[in-house]
XYZ file of C-alpha atoms in Angstrom:
779
model
C -0.496 41.340 15.851
C -4.682 41.282 15.893
C -6.729 37.983 15.044
C -10.137 37.500 14.286
C -11.846 34.404 14.487
C -15.533 34.229 13.035
C -17.516 31.479 14.814
C -16.917 30.433 18.500
C -17.122 26.852 18.175
C -14.466 23.752 19.303
C -11.753 24.736 16.431
C -12.071 28.833 16.757
C -11.948 28.785 20.688
C -9.358 26.406 20.725
C -6.860 28.247 18.408
C -7.679 31.387 20.258
C -6.927 29.652 23.674
C -3.545 28.469 22.366
C -2.236 31.489 20.521
C -3.479 33.852 23.095
C -1.738 31.720 25.924
C 1.566 31.365 23.710
C 1.794 34.774 22.881
C -0.697 37.346 25.303
C 0.225 40.562 23.469
C -1.745 39.128 20.443
C -5.394 40.484 20.300
C -7.846 38.130 19.573
C -11.622 38.198 19.152
C -14.094 35.598 18.523
C -17.189 36.787 16.833
C -20.042 33.790 17.465
C -23.693 34.375 15.549
C -25.671 32.141 18.579
C -25.527 33.047 22.108
C -23.240 32.039 24.434
C -25.281 28.950 25.792
C -26.935 27.866 22.538
C -25.913 24.483 21.255
C -27.240 22.439 18.870
C -26.759 18.354 19.106
C -26.063 16.418 22.268
C -22.167 14.973 22.952
C -19.343 15.333 21.642
C -16.445 12.264 21.537
C -12.858 12.112 22.144
C -10.328 9.113 22.317
C -7.440 8.653 24.845
C -5.026 9.854 22.290
C -6.804 13.074 21.152
C -7.140 13.815 25.254
C -3.322 13.143 25.068
C -2.832 16.042 22.879
C -5.118 18.637 24.868
C -3.066 17.597 28.006
C -0.227 18.665 25.811
C -1.018 21.489 24.385
C -3.078 23.099 27.045
C -3.622 21.552 30.582
C -6.067 23.684 32.076
C -8.674 23.453 29.345
C -7.632 19.341 29.251
C -8.393 19.206 33.111
C -11.774 21.336 32.880
C -12.786 18.821 29.842
C -11.695 15.411 31.329
C -13.736 16.709 34.845
C -17.063 16.755 32.941
C -16.385 13.823 30.763
C -18.691 10.352 30.987
C -15.711 7.695 30.203
C -15.856 4.423 28.762
C -13.714 1.642 27.423
C -16.090 -0.634 25.532
C -17.973 -0.962 22.082
C -21.092 -2.481 22.171
C -22.466 -4.049 19.129
C -25.900 -5.247 19.019
C -27.103 -7.229 15.701
C -30.042 -9.421 16.021
C -30.001 -11.345 19.231
C -26.354 -11.025 19.796
C -24.440 -8.623 21.955
C -20.745 -8.406 21.655
C -18.925 -5.987 24.146
C -15.408 -4.705 22.875
C -12.984 -3.618 25.113
C -9.496 -1.579 25.260
C -10.866 1.519 23.391
C -10.963 4.523 25.684
C -13.532 6.876 24.721
C -15.083 9.729 26.669
C -18.052 11.391 25.843
C -18.945 15.492 26.964
C -22.039 17.864 26.442
C -21.141 19.964 23.801
C -22.696 22.714 25.409
C -20.320 22.128 28.348
C -17.428 22.037 25.752
C -18.355 25.321 24.248
C -18.884 26.786 27.873
C -15.648 25.246 29.935
C -13.442 26.369 26.378
C -15.276 29.829 26.488
C -14.312 30.189 30.097
C -10.869 29.401 29.538
C -10.973 32.022 26.976
C -12.039 34.539 29.238
C -9.165 34.027 31.779
C -6.810 34.171 28.930
C -8.391 37.857 28.028
C -9.699 36.606 24.527
C -12.611 39.484 23.694
C -15.919 37.672 22.783
C -18.515 38.906 21.157
C -22.081 36.631 20.879
C -25.175 37.451 18.583
C -22.302 38.490 16.101
C -23.699 38.651 12.828
C -20.618 38.985 10.308
C -21.606 40.333 7.287
C -17.859 39.096 5.471
C -14.766 39.279 6.043
C -14.218 43.125 4.548
C -15.409 44.221 8.042
C -11.869 43.003 9.447
C -9.504 45.070 6.813
C -7.054 45.671 9.403
C -6.540 42.218 10.783
C -3.616 40.620 10.472
C -5.074 36.934 10.295
C -9.033 36.128 9.942
C -9.698 32.463 10.914
C -13.065 31.285 9.556
C -14.308 28.662 11.617
C -18.062 29.472 11.122
C -19.487 25.992 10.261
C -20.979 23.529 7.745
C -22.484 26.104 5.825
C -19.530 28.893 6.140
C -20.417 32.288 4.750
C -17.047 32.661 4.539
C -16.258 29.812 2.376
C -19.298 30.308 0.232
C -18.695 33.934 -0.582
C -15.545 33.243 -1.676
C -15.860 29.813 -3.340
C -14.006 30.769 -7.030
C -10.845 30.773 -4.444
C -11.699 27.670 -2.133
C -13.277 25.612 -4.512
C -15.364 23.406 -2.044
C -16.805 20.332 -3.150
C -19.503 18.826 -0.888
C -20.518 15.170 -1.500
C -24.098 14.839 -0.106
C -24.521 11.138 1.392
C -27.269 9.141 0.416
C -28.107 8.005 3.934
C -30.751 9.929 5.890
C -29.604 10.481 9.643
C -31.346 12.819 12.505
C -29.244 13.874 15.968
C -31.421 13.051 19.401
C -30.419 12.587 22.886
C -31.984 10.450 25.643
C -31.960 9.964 29.283
C -30.857 6.180 28.769
C -27.696 5.465 30.699
C -25.426 3.768 28.526
C -21.510 2.426 29.990
C -20.027 1.672 26.703
C -20.120 3.361 23.251
C -23.147 1.462 21.689
C -24.191 0.704 18.195
C -28.110 -1.102 17.630
C -28.688 -2.487 14.765
C -32.544 -2.796 14.083
C -34.427 -4.562 11.310
C -38.304 -3.234 10.728
C -40.938 -3.954 8.453
C -39.418 -0.718 6.854
C -36.003 -1.585 6.736
C -32.935 -1.496 8.829
C -31.979 1.315 11.162
C -28.898 2.267 13.437
C -28.411 3.843 16.242
C -24.750 5.208 17.592
C -24.959 6.316 20.805
C -23.139 7.007 23.862
C -23.177 8.269 27.237
C -21.893 12.065 27.673
C -22.764 12.883 31.334
C -24.583 11.352 34.008
C -27.859 10.489 32.870
C -27.779 11.746 29.411
C -26.775 9.994 26.191
C -26.230 11.012 22.587
C -28.793 8.938 19.718
C -27.781 9.547 16.273
C -30.098 7.447 14.327
C -29.156 6.862 10.409
C -31.197 5.001 7.827
C -30.820 4.200 4.160
C -33.033 6.211 1.411
C -35.676 3.565 0.733
C -36.085 2.619 4.501
C -36.604 6.400 5.254
C -39.424 6.630 2.621
C -41.172 3.657 3.480
C -41.201 4.746 7.033
C -42.733 8.144 5.959
C -40.395 9.637 8.146
C -40.083 12.881 5.390
C -43.682 14.034 6.312
C -43.118 13.480 10.254
C -42.323 16.696 12.755
C -39.033 16.320 14.591
C -41.544 15.231 17.837
C -43.252 12.579 15.797
C -39.809 11.377 14.482
C -38.710 10.996 17.606
C -42.104 8.980 18.798
C -41.585 6.724 15.780
C -37.926 5.729 16.481
C -38.850 5.320 20.127
C -41.160 2.655 18.922
C -38.648 1.209 16.521
C -35.899 0.967 19.743
C -38.446 0.259 22.334
C -36.591 -2.406 23.925
C -33.186 -0.798 24.052
C -34.388 2.984 25.354
C -36.299 0.598 28.378
C -38.721 3.181 29.052
C -36.526 6.322 28.278
C -37.591 8.733 25.945
C -35.733 10.266 22.572
C -35.395 14.252 23.022
C -34.920 16.874 20.619
C -32.975 19.834 19.507
C -33.130 20.604 16.224
C -33.086 16.961 15.433
C -34.091 17.357 11.439
C -33.323 14.715 9.264
C -30.539 15.411 6.897
C -27.995 14.041 4.858
C -24.459 14.369 5.757
C -22.271 16.453 3.654
C -18.623 15.145 3.405
C -16.845 18.815 3.079
C -13.336 19.315 0.954
C -11.568 22.302 -0.023
C -9.127 22.517 -2.540
C -7.815 25.745 -0.968
C -7.859 26.557 2.995
C -6.184 29.443 2.739
C -6.701 33.166 1.126
C -4.391 35.955 1.729
C -4.788 36.476 5.226
C -7.739 34.464 5.883
C -7.709 30.354 6.703
C -10.829 28.037 7.004
C -11.092 25.615 10.099
C -13.200 23.086 11.637
C -16.306 22.240 9.786
C -15.892 25.111 7.118
C -12.825 23.390 6.090
C -13.283 19.529 6.508
C -15.657 17.339 7.639
C -15.686 13.755 8.712
C -18.460 11.179 9.430
C -19.836 10.884 12.692
C -19.546 6.871 12.726
C -15.729 7.412 13.329
C -16.651 10.592 15.816
C -13.859 12.527 14.793
C -15.936 15.934 14.254
C -14.656 17.976 16.880
C -11.525 15.592 17.250
C -10.822 17.125 13.672
C -11.628 20.967 14.111
C -9.692 20.750 17.436
C -6.493 19.208 15.498
C -6.730 21.903 12.757
C -6.492 24.542 15.626
C -3.470 23.003 17.025
C -2.063 22.573 13.434
C -2.954 26.372 12.550
C -1.534 27.481 15.790
C 1.655 25.149 15.360
C 2.444 27.011 11.793
C 1.756 30.383 13.043
C 4.468 29.689 16.166
C 7.084 28.373 13.481
C 6.889 32.239 11.854
C 5.644 35.557 12.208
C 4.680 36.067 8.546
C 1.084 35.373 8.209
C 1.140 34.423 4.394
C 4.431 32.029 5.001
C 2.643 30.352 8.249
C -0.645 29.701 5.928
C 1.035 28.280 3.299
C 2.570 26.057 6.016
C -0.684 25.224 7.200
C -2.315 24.617 3.616
C 0.814 22.191 3.158
C 1.173 20.538 6.432
C -2.596 20.028 7.668
C -3.845 18.387 4.562
C -2.462 14.868 4.429
C -3.558 13.774 8.075
C -6.869 15.429 7.351
C -7.195 13.531 4.046
C -6.094 10.345 6.404
C -9.109 11.299 8.576
C -11.277 11.929 5.927
C -10.497 8.482 4.233
C -11.137 6.300 7.045
C -14.320 8.470 7.498
C -15.355 7.766 4.033
C -14.898 3.940 4.357
C -16.822 4.141 7.517
C -19.816 5.550 6.100
C -19.963 3.565 3.034
C -20.480 0.440 5.199
C -23.033 1.826 6.932
C -24.813 2.992 3.824
C -24.454 -0.795 2.872
C -25.359 -2.394 6.014
C -28.242 -4.695 4.228
C -24.973 -6.230 2.281
C -23.999 -7.500 5.624
C -27.303 -8.811 7.004
C -26.985 -12.450 6.157
C -23.661 -12.647 8.273
C -22.916 -14.627 11.230
C -22.912 -12.443 14.128
C -19.400 -12.501 15.283
C -18.270 -11.821 11.382
C -20.842 -9.118 11.511
C -19.548 -7.368 14.889
C -15.700 -7.974 13.103
C -16.809 -6.221 10.320
C -17.989 -3.180 12.298
C -14.804 -2.958 14.093
C -12.707 -3.178 11.189
C -14.890 -0.894 8.825
C -12.595 2.259 8.375
C -9.451 0.210 8.202
C -8.033 2.066 11.172
C -8.610 -1.274 13.350
C -7.060 -4.302 11.895
C -6.891 -7.975 12.821
C -3.590 -7.445 15.045
C -4.304 -4.105 16.851
C -7.713 -5.494 17.761
C -6.042 -8.569 19.425
C -4.260 -6.484 21.818
C -7.406 -4.702 22.799
C -9.814 -7.642 22.760
C -8.215 -11.060 22.548
C -11.611 -12.457 23.767
C -13.357 -11.198 20.804
C -10.814 -11.797 17.772
C -10.587 -15.757 18.992
C -14.198 -15.960 18.437
C -14.134 -14.449 15.056
C -11.181 -16.572 14.387
C -12.881 -19.411 15.320
C -16.332 -18.696 13.334
C -13.844 -18.464 10.151
C -12.591 -21.855 10.983
C -16.213 -23.258 11.438
C -17.345 -22.239 8.099
C -13.939 -23.745 6.503
C -14.810 -26.997 8.214
C -18.467 -26.695 7.359
C -16.748 -26.788 3.396
C -15.396 -30.077 3.617
C -11.931 -29.259 5.469
C -10.960 -31.057 8.896
C -9.600 -28.255 10.726
C -8.802 -27.196 14.484
C -11.734 -24.700 15.425
C -10.929 -25.133 18.723
C -7.405 -23.923 18.853
C -7.616 -22.428 14.918
C -5.329 -20.795 12.739
C -5.502 -17.415 11.593
C -7.650 -17.107 8.525
C -5.299 -16.210 6.344
C -3.683 -20.033 6.976
C -6.599 -21.819 6.167
C -7.288 -23.586 3.136
C -9.275 -22.941 0.474
C -11.102 -24.993 -2.528
C -12.006 -24.219 -6.115
C -13.505 -26.862 -7.858
C -10.707 -29.540 -7.423
C -7.996 -27.428 -6.315
C -6.948 -27.487 -3.005
C -5.004 -23.941 -1.562
C -3.042 -24.503 1.537
C -3.427 -20.802 2.752
C -5.564 -17.577 1.294
C -2.354 -15.611 0.140
C -1.684 -15.055 -3.357
C 0.843 -13.953 -5.277
C -0.480 -11.012 -7.877
C -0.152 -10.980 -11.583
C 2.648 -8.979 -12.115
C 3.891 -8.446 -15.444
C 7.953 -8.963 -15.645
C 8.453 -7.224 -19.034
C 11.369 -9.732 -19.540
C 10.520 -12.607 -22.089
C 12.202 -12.822 -25.405
C 9.744 -13.348 -28.101
C 7.484 -13.801 -25.691
C 9.064 -17.065 -24.222
C 9.856 -16.688 -20.354
C 13.578 -17.379 -19.556
C 15.208 -18.492 -16.685
C 14.293 -15.178 -14.884
C 10.869 -16.211 -14.888
C 11.921 -19.771 -13.756
C 13.573 -18.227 -10.693
C 10.885 -15.279 -10.232
C 7.910 -18.011 -10.235
C 9.750 -20.559 -8.428
C 10.797 -18.687 -5.309
C 7.208 -17.267 -4.784
C 6.103 -20.700 -4.970
C 8.536 -22.115 -2.347
C 7.762 -18.788 -0.342
C 4.972 -20.410 1.080
C 2.331 -18.487 -1.313
C -0.766 -20.802 -1.704
C -1.593 -19.518 -5.240
C 0.934 -17.923 -7.851
C -0.477 -16.096 -10.523
C 1.617 -15.674 -13.910
C 1.876 -12.140 -15.277
C -0.952 -11.318 -18.041
C 0.592 -13.960 -20.811
C -0.529 -12.609 -24.197
C -2.491 -15.231 -26.568
C -0.881 -14.078 -29.835
C 2.305 -11.697 -30.709
C -0.250 -8.923 -31.381
C -2.047 -9.380 -28.306
C 1.175 -8.090 -25.983
C 1.321 -5.241 -24.030
C 4.744 -4.754 -24.723
C 7.783 -6.306 -26.605
C 9.040 -7.705 -23.317
C 5.399 -9.724 -22.364
C 5.327 -13.486 -22.252
C 2.928 -15.203 -24.131
C 1.610 -19.047 -25.174
C 0.951 -18.995 -28.492
C 3.892 -21.056 -29.343
C 5.252 -24.794 -28.455
C 8.518 -23.104 -27.289
C 6.777 -20.846 -24.545
C 4.356 -23.356 -23.732
C 7.638 -25.709 -22.903
C 8.900 -23.018 -21.076
C 5.665 -22.206 -18.987
C 5.535 -26.421 -18.208
C 9.313 -26.579 -17.092
C 7.923 -23.411 -14.536
C 5.085 -25.184 -13.495
C 6.948 -28.460 -12.854
C 9.572 -27.111 -10.980
C 6.873 -25.071 -8.675
C 4.846 -28.293 -8.436
C 7.889 -30.381 -7.080
C 9.515 -28.046 -4.738
C 6.569 -26.174 -3.278
C 2.814 -27.068 -2.332
C 1.798 -23.374 -4.293
C -0.933 -23.972 -7.573
C -0.083 -22.115 -10.086
C -2.703 -20.370 -12.258
C -2.097 -18.690 -15.901
C -3.651 -15.504 -16.585
C -4.289 -14.985 -20.274
C -5.090 -11.566 -22.018
C -5.194 -9.136 -24.958
C -3.533 -5.575 -24.820
C -6.254 -4.201 -27.048
C -5.561 -0.457 -27.569
C -2.902 -0.109 -24.924
C -0.669 -2.774 -27.074
C 2.388 -2.105 -28.786
C 3.711 0.024 -25.767
C 7.083 0.816 -24.588
C 8.486 -1.583 -21.463
C 7.246 -0.145 -18.174
C 10.475 1.173 -16.968
C 10.951 3.028 -20.602
C 7.354 4.836 -20.330
C 4.436 2.880 -19.324
C 1.526 2.814 -21.898
C 3.502 4.782 -23.839
C 3.593 4.088 -27.532
C 6.333 2.523 -29.492
C 7.844 3.781 -32.249
C 6.061 3.120 -35.710
C 8.592 1.376 -37.021
C 8.783 -1.181 -33.851
C 4.676 -1.335 -33.493
C 2.271 -3.935 -34.389
C -1.249 -2.924 -35.726
C -3.675 -3.358 -32.265
C -7.908 -3.866 -32.084
C -10.064 -2.709 -29.695
C -13.738 -2.486 -29.020
C -13.620 1.019 -30.650
C -11.457 2.906 -32.501
C -9.996 5.215 -29.643
C -6.434 5.751 -28.768
C -5.292 5.148 -25.438
C -3.152 8.461 -25.298
C -3.452 11.057 -28.190
C -0.239 10.279 -29.039
C -1.194 6.392 -29.153
C -1.724 4.458 -32.338
C -5.395 4.314 -33.165
C -6.678 0.429 -32.754
C -9.075 -0.908 -35.317
C -12.349 -1.689 -34.136
C -12.892 -5.336 -33.927
C -15.311 -6.917 -36.772
C -16.876 -10.430 -36.548
C -13.647 -11.958 -38.163
C -11.732 -10.390 -35.632
C -13.694 -11.298 -32.903
C -13.562 -15.057 -34.233
C -9.790 -15.094 -35.107
C -9.111 -13.770 -31.222
C -11.555 -15.781 -29.567
C -9.578 -18.907 -31.233
C -6.230 -17.546 -29.990
C -7.963 -17.347 -26.049
C -8.839 -21.187 -26.586
C -5.469 -22.355 -27.879
C -4.082 -20.344 -25.225
C -6.069 -22.135 -22.523
C -5.204 -25.929 -24.355
C -1.826 -25.001 -24.258
C -1.842 -23.564 -20.506
C -4.095 -27.255 -19.451
C -0.665 -28.984 -21.384
C 1.643 -26.960 -19.871
C -0.214 -28.320 -16.486
C -1.333 -24.859 -14.684
C -3.737 -25.655 -11.942
C -5.834 -23.054 -12.751
C -6.913 -20.239 -15.432
C -7.723 -16.595 -15.428
C -9.164 -14.587 -18.094
C -8.258 -10.745 -18.068
C -11.003 -8.421 -18.580
C -9.854 -5.545 -16.320
C -7.304 -2.302 -16.998
C -8.527 -1.071 -20.313
C -7.085 -4.195 -22.480
C -9.110 -5.811 -24.951
C -12.031 -7.987 -23.469
C -12.041 -4.599 -20.948
C -12.330 -2.195 -23.317
C -15.555 -3.949 -24.404
C -17.109 -4.132 -20.517
C -16.616 -0.084 -20.261
C -18.973 2.625 -21.677
C -15.490 4.620 -21.405
C -13.695 2.442 -23.732
C -17.186 0.890 -26.042
C -18.824 3.728 -28.384
C -19.958 0.684 -30.676
C -23.660 0.951 -31.923
C -24.196 -2.301 -32.778
C -24.959 -5.740 -30.431
C -21.223 -5.575 -28.583
C -22.142 -1.809 -27.933
C -24.763 0.124 -25.617
C -26.201 -1.654 -23.027
C -24.205 -3.343 -20.236
C -25.862 -6.659 -21.439
C -24.563 -5.962 -24.968
C -21.030 -4.937 -23.792
C -20.794 -8.294 -21.955
C -21.475 -10.148 -25.347
C -17.862 -10.514 -26.480
C -16.170 -11.047 -22.941
C -18.628 -14.045 -22.400
C -18.288 -15.754 -25.598
C -14.566 -15.693 -25.113
C -14.913 -16.843 -21.651
C -17.694 -19.607 -22.740
C -15.195 -20.683 -25.430
C -12.478 -21.130 -23.166
C -14.096 -22.764 -20.000
C -15.085 -25.194 -22.443
C -11.685 -25.761 -23.578
C -10.474 -25.954 -19.713
C -10.542 -28.845 -17.845
C -13.643 -29.396 -15.877
C -12.213 -30.122 -12.523
C -9.793 -27.332 -12.706
C -11.577 -23.441 -11.686
C -11.487 -20.233 -13.702
C -11.351 -16.933 -12.521
C -11.773 -13.695 -14.429
C -9.948 -10.322 -13.380
C -12.359 -7.142 -13.775
C -11.974 -3.496 -13.008
C -15.071 -3.108 -10.553
C -14.889 0.591 -11.348
C -13.430 2.886 -13.893
C -12.700 5.567 -11.504
C -14.086 8.217 -14.216
C -17.656 10.050 -14.086
C -20.003 8.101 -16.457
C -17.647 4.474 -16.135
C -18.428 1.048 -14.710
C -19.454 1.416 -10.901
C -19.495 -1.038 -8.225
C -23.023 -2.127 -9.167
C -22.332 -2.480 -12.697
C -19.428 -4.939 -11.559
C -22.130 -6.874 -9.277
C -24.076 -7.261 -12.828
C -20.709 -8.238 -14.864
C -19.929 -10.837 -11.845
C -23.280 -12.555 -11.722
C -23.186 -12.827 -15.743
C -19.989 -14.457 -15.549
C -21.284 -16.672 -12.435
C -23.809 -18.059 -14.816
C -21.135 -18.887 -17.545
C -19.474 -21.085 -14.964
C -16.565 -18.514 -12.965
C -15.273 -19.889 -9.706
C -13.620 -16.535 -8.478
C -13.831 -12.774 -9.261
C -10.503 -11.063 -9.025
C -11.098 -7.488 -8.117
C -9.209 -4.723 -9.624
C -9.999 -1.485 -10.616
C -8.858 1.453 -12.924
C -6.527 1.802 -15.461
C -9.377 1.942 -18.431
C -7.954 5.543 -19.323
C -5.547 8.037 -18.295
C -8.417 10.245 -17.346
C -8.857 7.650 -13.974
C -8.449 9.283 -10.951
C -8.141 6.529 -8.166
C -8.752 7.250 -4.822
C -5.840 5.658 -3.162
C -5.480 3.974 0.129
C -4.644 1.281 2.408
C -6.420 -1.717 0.625
C -8.133 0.760 -1.334
C -9.961 -1.645 -3.839
C -10.941 -4.151 -1.171
C -14.526 -2.297 -0.863
C -15.256 -3.447 -4.340
C -14.107 -7.058 -3.837
C -16.621 -6.939 -0.620
C -19.359 -5.827 -2.817
C -19.277 -8.322 -5.338
C -18.700 -11.307 -2.777
C -21.439 -9.866 -0.486
C -23.999 -9.087 -2.639
C -23.876 -11.844 -5.284
C -22.500 -14.576 -3.415
C -19.575 -15.394 -5.660
C -16.102 -15.742 -4.384
C -13.623 -12.739 -4.581
C -10.121 -11.849 -4.574
C -8.970 -8.632 -2.841
C -6.108 -6.867 -4.128
C -4.408 -3.386 -4.246
C -2.251 -1.661 -1.564
C -2.729 -4.931 0.588
C 0.592 -5.215 2.276
C 0.625 -7.275 5.155
C -0.687 -10.220 6.701
C -2.377 -8.605 9.447
C -4.470 -6.761 6.492
C -5.247 -10.017 4.919
C -6.610 -11.367 8.062
C -8.959 -8.553 8.717
C -10.311 -8.675 5.314
C -11.027 -12.433 5.510
C -12.547 -12.403 8.669
C -14.791 -9.459 8.159
C -16.389 -11.725 5.056
C -15.071 -9.182 2.375
C -12.772 -11.505 -0.096
C -12.064 -14.872 -0.222
C -7.954 -14.984 -1.412
C -5.662 -12.072 -0.655
C -3.570 -11.294 -3.569
C -0.376 -9.230 -2.802
C 2.003 -7.841 -5.587
C 4.821 -5.248 -4.131
C 5.031 -7.442 -1.012
C 6.000 -10.611 -2.673
C 8.451 -8.286 -4.934
C 10.248 -7.380 -2.350
C 10.409 -10.731 -0.249
C 9.425 -14.120 -2.180
C 8.903 -16.047 1.489
C 6.711 -13.129 2.542
C 4.309 -16.160 3.388
C 6.552 -17.950 5.124
C 7.812 -14.881 6.967
C 3.712 -14.259 8.076
C 3.723 -17.943 8.887
C 6.145 -17.164 11.566
C 4.717 -14.308 12.939
C 1.796 -16.147 13.729
C 3.272 -19.233 15.147
C 1.705 -21.320 11.752
C 4.377 -24.631 11.784
C 2.622 -26.730 9.303
C 3.399 -24.313 6.302
C 5.415 -26.044 3.637
C 9.048 -25.082 3.002
C 11.524 -27.653 0.537
C 13.630 -29.889 2.845
C 16.810 -27.585 2.021
C 15.094 -24.844 3.519
C 13.447 -26.773 6.736
C 16.587 -25.548 9.102
C 15.671 -21.914 7.847
C 12.255 -22.665 8.567
C 12.420 -23.945 12.243
C 14.771 -20.991 13.309
C 12.048 -18.418 11.896
C 9.427 -19.971 13.928
C 11.491 -19.968 16.887
C 12.497 -16.305 16.673
C 9.209 -15.201 15.077
C 7.659 -16.313 18.652
C 9.911 -14.005 20.555
C 9.707 -11.219 18.261
C 5.789 -11.509 18.197
C 5.538 -11.007 22.080
C 8.552 -8.252 22.253
C 6.380 -5.882 19.343
C 3.023 -7.143 21.310
C 4.684 -5.922 24.557
C 5.910 -2.455 22.774
C 2.483 -2.006 21.370
C 0.631 -1.978 24.539
C 3.508 -0.141 26.094
C 3.156 2.418 23.280
C -1.035 2.371 23.494
C -2.080 6.254 24.784
C -2.639 5.920 28.706
C -6.106 6.109 30.332
C -7.701 9.579 30.816
C -10.614 8.348 33.127
C -9.704 10.238 36.230
C -11.388 7.332 38.299
C -8.907 4.941 36.727
C -5.759 7.212 37.347
C -6.832 7.763 40.813
C -6.814 3.986 41.148
C -2.925 3.817 39.811
C -1.901 6.089 41.697
């Protein structure tokens, strides 16, 4: 077998090493355009977990690498006048040049041919190769020559960064955040060998322009940054090595293989430097390709296997990198935060680290963050323990005169089980059991304000006396048997109305003979085969507004504690907000200010009809996930407009505006929008969307990203989700009906032991340290 590797970086070299070691008779040649000892940049970073993988695949190169690494356990965060050191991380740094030389030496030992200063014109010169590995970097010539096949996408991020070095010694991976007259500068720094450290300097475009960095040479930039970080550098200089300012490219490819050609490393995918995974991703690509080739001698089958098996893991890493880089791009959003909350946000920014696993690594720091959260709760008027506080999710919260016992919320979820809009015994059991399960707040499903406002024939309503009485029965039960508060969510389906039940075809239109007439901002059907809605005129607006007011009045009589106006998911009021669904040319279309006009009219009328001591929220789709649709920035404007009209909380969802929506899913995938609205507008928010655990809830709250946490599917699976979470965290003060008290006490007894056992298992599963000094001491 003949393998040609284009590119002598870590990905190409490591794949060559693994293949030659496993199949010595394979002829492998590496072609590198630079000299053997050329390298750009300074250090690279690996975690203990990554080193464990290297040790398993090639012990010889692993030993060579670890013997030349600088190792650290702490992450240090310098913010304003505070410094936080968070241990238990297990990272190490190495000179990129050293890494390449070590891999080259290992390749020579195995008999791999290497050609340096090799100018490869294209894959055509390797026509007789069995496998061609294109590991030729971010600007891959192979990828670009075959763009139509690989279909690369490059997301050039807005922040500017430059890669420098220094002789400043560091004993931790250190983040420096520095405010100047021009704006905020960030330094991502770590030591990679004695007396040498990497300094990746980053700033936003506005600060970059104000500082005049665009017109500076490399050395002038270094001199300027030495002034910015003079205290941190402590007399040491910054070193340059092609240290140009640039924008980070997030690279993805629709395809990563073509015939017998495969992309590897940065040519295939990149991960932002803020999670230190660029070289890791490249070398793990090499491992995955090696595994695929070893599973079969057939190259096309091996590359198909690589395409299939590697993509998910890469996408996870890239998603974490995306979330992390966005946090740094918007660091100004968090500049008002107290130091502990800010540092907690730095640590948990990518969602890879959460409250619980950070508590395993750095319990003192998490305790400090938990106390800081409790102190804010106490400052808001609650008499809570700030010395030994409960976790954030079990801290109380107040909206107007409504007090919640905890921050867990049963998310609004349509049940499609009403009869003529009347809630049934199913609804009594559904809402009642979840209220008794311990949640601080329970939302109803979207409850429709008129028969023609329904999404489906099974949707609940609140336009009749019978419906009002049925809801009052549910509310009275919840109030008598739990501490939960109940929020009535009211809405109008708009163009998504007259649809089938979810399990019969979500958002698909009913047969014409079963449908009812529908309304929207503009006459645009949801699906091509859907009914075309009538574009609302003034009379329609007045009638719908009156329906909403009547529904609010009925809700107040039924005893609901809170009211939410549904302005999301492409329903009627949302159809006015989004330019995707609003093509009007009158005063209710065009600019965002105009598109807000009717939803605000409805909100103000409902707010006036709703008791002044009871809170109101609005659910928004903070992004349409469609080019040209609503963005996070738009949603900040929308939230401020509702706040001026008297809203108390923004319930932050996304999408479902159109079948063309293309959400980027993942854990807590909508939380960033709740975060943006909360921290840019100062308005309380509720986070919702793929939040599945109390651990995630605590993470979001402690980082100051939202005020309440709504969970849907976890509550469908377990009505007592909150009670179980109380057991997990040893919170004995959670309410339970007297009939359930024995179960609660047993849960608390068992949960404490189970939590300790789980903690012990997690600690045992933690990757071993690869610090030679630590290992020698242990031996």
